[in-house]
PDB file of C-alpha atoms in Angstrom:
ATOM      1  CA  UNK A   1      -0.721 -11.975 -67.405  1.00  0.00           C
ATOM      2  CA  UNK A   2       1.642  -9.074 -66.812  1.00  0.00           C
ATOM      3  CA  UNK A   3      -1.274  -6.878 -65.690  1.00  0.00           C
ATOM      4  CA  UNK A   4      -2.252  -9.556 -63.191  1.00  0.00           C
ATOM      5  CA  UNK A   5       1.345  -9.746 -61.927  1.00  0.00           C
ATOM      6  CA  UNK A   6       1.542  -5.942 -61.567  1.00  0.00           C
ATOM      7  CA  UNK A   7      -1.809  -5.860 -59.710  1.00  0.00           C
ATOM      8  CA  UNK A   8      -0.730  -8.621 -57.297  1.00  0.00           C
ATOM      9  CA  UNK A   9       2.611  -6.888 -56.704  1.00  0.00           C
ATOM     10  CA  UNK A  10       0.879  -3.554 -56.071  1.00  0.00           C
ATOM     11  CA  UNK A  11      -1.579  -5.150 -53.611  1.00  0.00           C
ATOM     12  CA  UNK A  12       1.305  -6.900 -51.820  1.00  0.00           C
ATOM     13  CA  UNK A  13       3.212  -3.629 -51.441  1.00  0.00           C
ATOM     14  CA  UNK A  14       0.042  -1.875 -50.259  1.00  0.00           C
ATOM     15  CA  UNK A  15      -0.648  -4.527 -47.622  1.00  0.00           C
ATOM     16  CA  UNK A  16       2.957  -4.401 -46.377  1.00  0.00           C
ATOM     17  CA  UNK A  17       2.835  -0.631 -45.933  1.00  0.00           C
ATOM     18  CA  UNK A  18      -0.496  -0.950 -44.108  1.00  0.00           C
ATOM     19  CA  UNK A  19       0.937  -3.548 -41.692  1.00  0.00           C
ATOM     20  CA  UNK A  20       3.992  -1.320 -41.138  1.00  0.00           C
ATOM     21  CA  UNK A  21       1.705   1.588 -40.243  1.00  0.00           C
ATOM     22  CA  UNK A  22      -0.220  -0.619 -37.789  1.00  0.00           C
ATOM     23  CA  UNK A  23       3.061  -1.817 -36.293  1.00  0.00           C
ATOM     24  CA  UNK A  24       4.210   1.766 -35.829  1.00  0.00           C
ATOM     25  CA  UNK A  25       0.882   2.689 -34.207  1.00  0.00           C
ATOM     26  CA  UNK A  26       1.048  -0.349 -31.932  1.00  0.00           C
ATOM     27  CA  UNK A  27       4.602   0.593 -30.944  1.00  0.00           C
ATOM     28  CA  UNK A  28       3.460   4.118 -30.065  1.00  0.00           C
ATOM     29  CA  UNK A  29       0.617   2.707 -27.946  1.00  0.00           C
ATOM     30  CA  UNK A  30       3.047   0.342 -26.235  1.00  0.00           C
ATOM     31  CA  UNK A  31       5.449   3.216 -25.472  1.00  0.00           C
ATOM     32  CA  UNK A  32       2.575   5.263 -24.063  1.00  0.00           C
ATOM     33  CA  UNK A  33       1.539   2.332 -21.895  1.00  0.00           C
ATOM     34  CA  UNK A  34       5.104   1.910 -20.625  1.00  0.00           C
ATOM     35  CA  UNK A  35       5.322   5.613 -19.767  1.00  0.00           C
ATOM     36  CA  UNK A  36       2.021   5.406 -17.867  1.00  0.00           C
ATOM     37  CA  UNK A  37       3.195   2.369 -15.914  1.00  0.00           C
ATOM     38  CA  UNK A  38       6.512   4.022 -15.040  1.00  0.00           C
ATOM     39  CA  UNK A  39       4.673   7.178 -13.929  1.00  0.00           C
ATOM     40  CA  UNK A  40       2.271   5.166 -11.755  1.00  0.00           C
ATOM     41  CA  UNK A  41       5.212   3.259 -10.270  1.00  0.00           C
ATOM     42  CA  UNK A  42       6.939   6.553  -9.407  1.00  0.00           C
ATOM     43  CA  UNK A  43       3.770   7.946  -7.796  1.00  0.00           C
ATOM     44  CA  UNK A  44       3.336   4.748  -5.756  1.00  0.00           C
ATOM     45  CA  UNK A  45       6.952   5.011  -4.591  1.00  0.00           C
ATOM     46  CA  UNK A  46       6.375   8.626  -3.479  1.00  0.00           C
ATOM     47  CA  UNK A  47       3.282   7.630  -1.481  1.00  0.00           C
ATOM     48  CA  UNK A  48       5.114   4.746   0.174  1.00  0.00           C
ATOM     49  CA  UNK A  49       8.083   7.006   0.959  1.00  0.00           C
ATOM     50  CA  UNK A  50       5.799   9.641   2.528  1.00  0.00           C
ATOM     51  CA  UNK A  51       4.128   6.965   4.656  1.00  0.00           C
ATOM     52  CA  UNK A  52       7.489   5.560   5.740  1.00  0.00           C
ATOM     53  CA  UNK A  53       8.908   8.979   6.606  1.00  0.00           C
ATOM     54  CA  UNK A  54       5.839  10.036   8.570  1.00  0.00           C
ATOM     55  CA  UNK A  55       5.567   6.767  10.535  1.00  0.00           C
ATOM     56  CA  UNK A  56       8.344   7.636  12.995  1.00  0.00           C
ATOM     57  CA  UNK A  57       7.052  11.180  13.481  1.00  0.00           C
ATOM     58  CA  UNK A  58       3.517   9.915  14.116  1.00  0.00           C
ATOM     59  CA  UNK A  59       4.758   7.439  16.721  1.00  0.00           C
ATOM     60  CA  UNK A  60       6.879  10.128  18.393  1.00  0.00           C
ATOM     61  CA  UNK A  61       3.942  12.534  18.491  1.00  0.00           C
ATOM     62  CA  UNK A  62       1.656   9.919  20.022  1.00  0.00           C
ATOM     63  CA  UNK A  63       4.288   9.070  22.633  1.00  0.00           C
ATOM     64  CA  UNK A  64       4.950  12.710  23.613  1.00  0.00           C
ATOM     65  CA  UNK A  65       1.242  13.557  23.759  1.00  0.00           C
ATOM     66  CA  UNK A  66       0.492  10.468  25.865  1.00  0.00           C
ATOM     67  CA  UNK A  67       3.242  11.343  28.353  1.00  0.00           C
ATOM     68  CA  UNK A  68       2.068  14.957  28.507  1.00  0.00           C
ATOM     69  CA  UNK A  69      -1.555  14.136  29.140  1.00  0.00           C
ATOM     70  CA  UNK A  70      -0.605  11.444  31.676  1.00  0.00           C
ATOM     71  CA  UNK A  71       1.427  14.032  33.602  1.00  0.00           C
ATOM     72  CA  UNK A  72      -1.564  16.379  33.395  1.00  0.00           C
ATOM     73  CA  UNK A  73      -3.818  13.718  34.941  1.00  0.00           C
ATOM     74  CA  UNK A  74      -1.295  13.065  37.704  1.00  0.00           C
ATOM     75  CA  UNK A  75      -1.085  16.808  38.349  1.00  0.00           C
ATOM     76  CA  UNK A  76      -4.859  16.975  38.626  1.00  0.00           C
ATOM     77  CA  UNK A  77      -4.814  14.147  41.157  1.00  0.00           C
ATOM     78  CA  UNK A  78      -2.175  15.916  43.234  1.00  0.00           C
ATOM     79  CA  UNK A  79      -4.106  19.189  43.432  1.00  0.00           C
ATOM     80  CA  UNK A  80      -5.933  18.022  46.541  1.00  0.00           C
ATOM     81  CA  UNK A  81      -2.950  16.752  48.540  1.00  0.00           C
ATOM     82  CA  UNK A  82      -0.073  18.865  47.165  1.00  0.00           C
ATOM     83  CA  UNK A  83      -1.450  21.915  45.292  1.00  0.00           C
ATOM     84  CA  UNK A  84       1.905  23.442  44.300  1.00  0.00           C
ATOM     85  CA  UNK A  85       3.236  20.234  42.715  1.00  0.00           C
ATOM     86  CA  UNK A  86      -0.173  19.561  41.177  1.00  0.00           C
ATOM     87  CA  UNK A  87      -0.277  22.989  39.485  1.00  0.00           C
ATOM     88  CA  UNK A  88       3.254  22.589  38.184  1.00  0.00           C
ATOM     89  CA  UNK A  89       2.462  19.133  36.783  1.00  0.00           C
ATOM     90  CA  UNK A  90      -0.747  20.439  35.202  1.00  0.00           C
ATOM     91  CA  UNK A  91       1.133  23.167  33.340  1.00  0.00           C
ATOM     92  CA  UNK A  92       4.089  21.011  32.338  1.00  0.00           C
ATOM     93  CA  UNK A  93       1.871  18.102  31.306  1.00  0.00           C
ATOM     94  CA  UNK A  94      -0.473  20.345  29.318  1.00  0.00           C
ATOM     95  CA  UNK A  95       2.419  21.985  27.471  1.00  0.00           C
ATOM     96  CA  UNK A  96       4.014  18.598  26.752  1.00  0.00           C
ATOM     97  CA  UNK A  97       0.688  17.250  25.491  1.00  0.00           C
ATOM     98  CA  UNK A  98       0.272  20.227  23.162  1.00  0.00           C
ATOM     99  CA  UNK A  99       3.818  19.772  21.806  1.00  0.00           C
ATOM    100  CA  UNK A 100       3.089  16.089  21.183  1.00  0.00           C
ATOM    101  CA  UNK A 101      -0.122  16.992  19.367  1.00  0.00           C
ATOM    102  CA  UNK A 102       1.748  19.482  17.157  1.00  0.00           C
ATOM    103  CA  UNK A 103       4.339  16.812  16.291  1.00  0.00           C
ATOM    104  CA  UNK A 104       1.486  14.418  15.502  1.00  0.00           C
ATOM    105  CA  UNK A 105      -0.280  16.913  13.233  1.00  0.00           C
ATOM    106  CA  UNK A 106       2.991  17.641  11.402  1.00  0.00           C
ATOM    107  CA  UNK A 107       3.389  13.903  10.842  1.00  0.00           C
ATOM    108  CA  UNK A 108      -0.057  13.738   9.275  1.00  0.00           C
ATOM    109  CA  UNK A 109       0.799  16.686   7.056  1.00  0.00           C
ATOM    110  CA  UNK A 110       3.802  14.755   5.708  1.00  0.00           C
ATOM    111  CA  UNK A 111       1.599  11.942   4.469  1.00  0.00           C
ATOM    112  CA  UNK A 112      -0.092  14.058   1.808  1.00  0.00           C
ATOM    113  CA  UNK A 113       1.956  16.959   0.534  1.00  0.00           C
ATOM    114  CA  UNK A 114      -0.567  18.008  -2.109  1.00  0.00           C
ATOM    115  CA  UNK A 115      -3.954  17.145  -3.500  1.00  0.00           C
ATOM    116  CA  UNK A 116      -3.870  14.347  -6.076  1.00  0.00           C
ATOM    117  CA  UNK A 117      -3.938  15.230  -9.751  1.00  0.00           C
ATOM    118  CA  UNK A 118      -7.168  14.374 -11.567  1.00  0.00           C
ATOM    119  CA  UNK A 119      -6.946  11.290 -13.789  1.00  0.00           C
ATOM    120  CA  UNK A 120      -5.939  11.972 -17.357  1.00  0.00           C
ATOM    121  CA  UNK A 121      -8.171  10.279 -19.891  1.00  0.00           C
ATOM    122  CA  UNK A 122      -6.641  10.107 -23.331  1.00  0.00           C
ATOM    123  CA  UNK A 123      -8.880   9.608 -26.374  1.00  0.00           C
TER     124      UNK A 123
END
């Protein structure tokens, strides 16, 4: 009877240590999952912040370019009736349109500062 009692006690201790090891492994997996979620949340925040910051610059660039190219069109229309004013408006409108395009391109560059990292697959 004492051998039976010792065997049952040994098996009980063995099963408890096995469940403790599984609990520790599950805790490590849970911590890894939490870290991954926090990292993804941070990356999402950075993308949203880049989009928010570039929105105003994109709108400004579109506005400046539209004004510049509109002035260029008006200058082209005036070339027939008032050539001096038409030339001046062509140059000023073209330069303004180019500045607006540069502002627009810089706004697009703000959206993505770098290429995305490849996904990490853990075994």
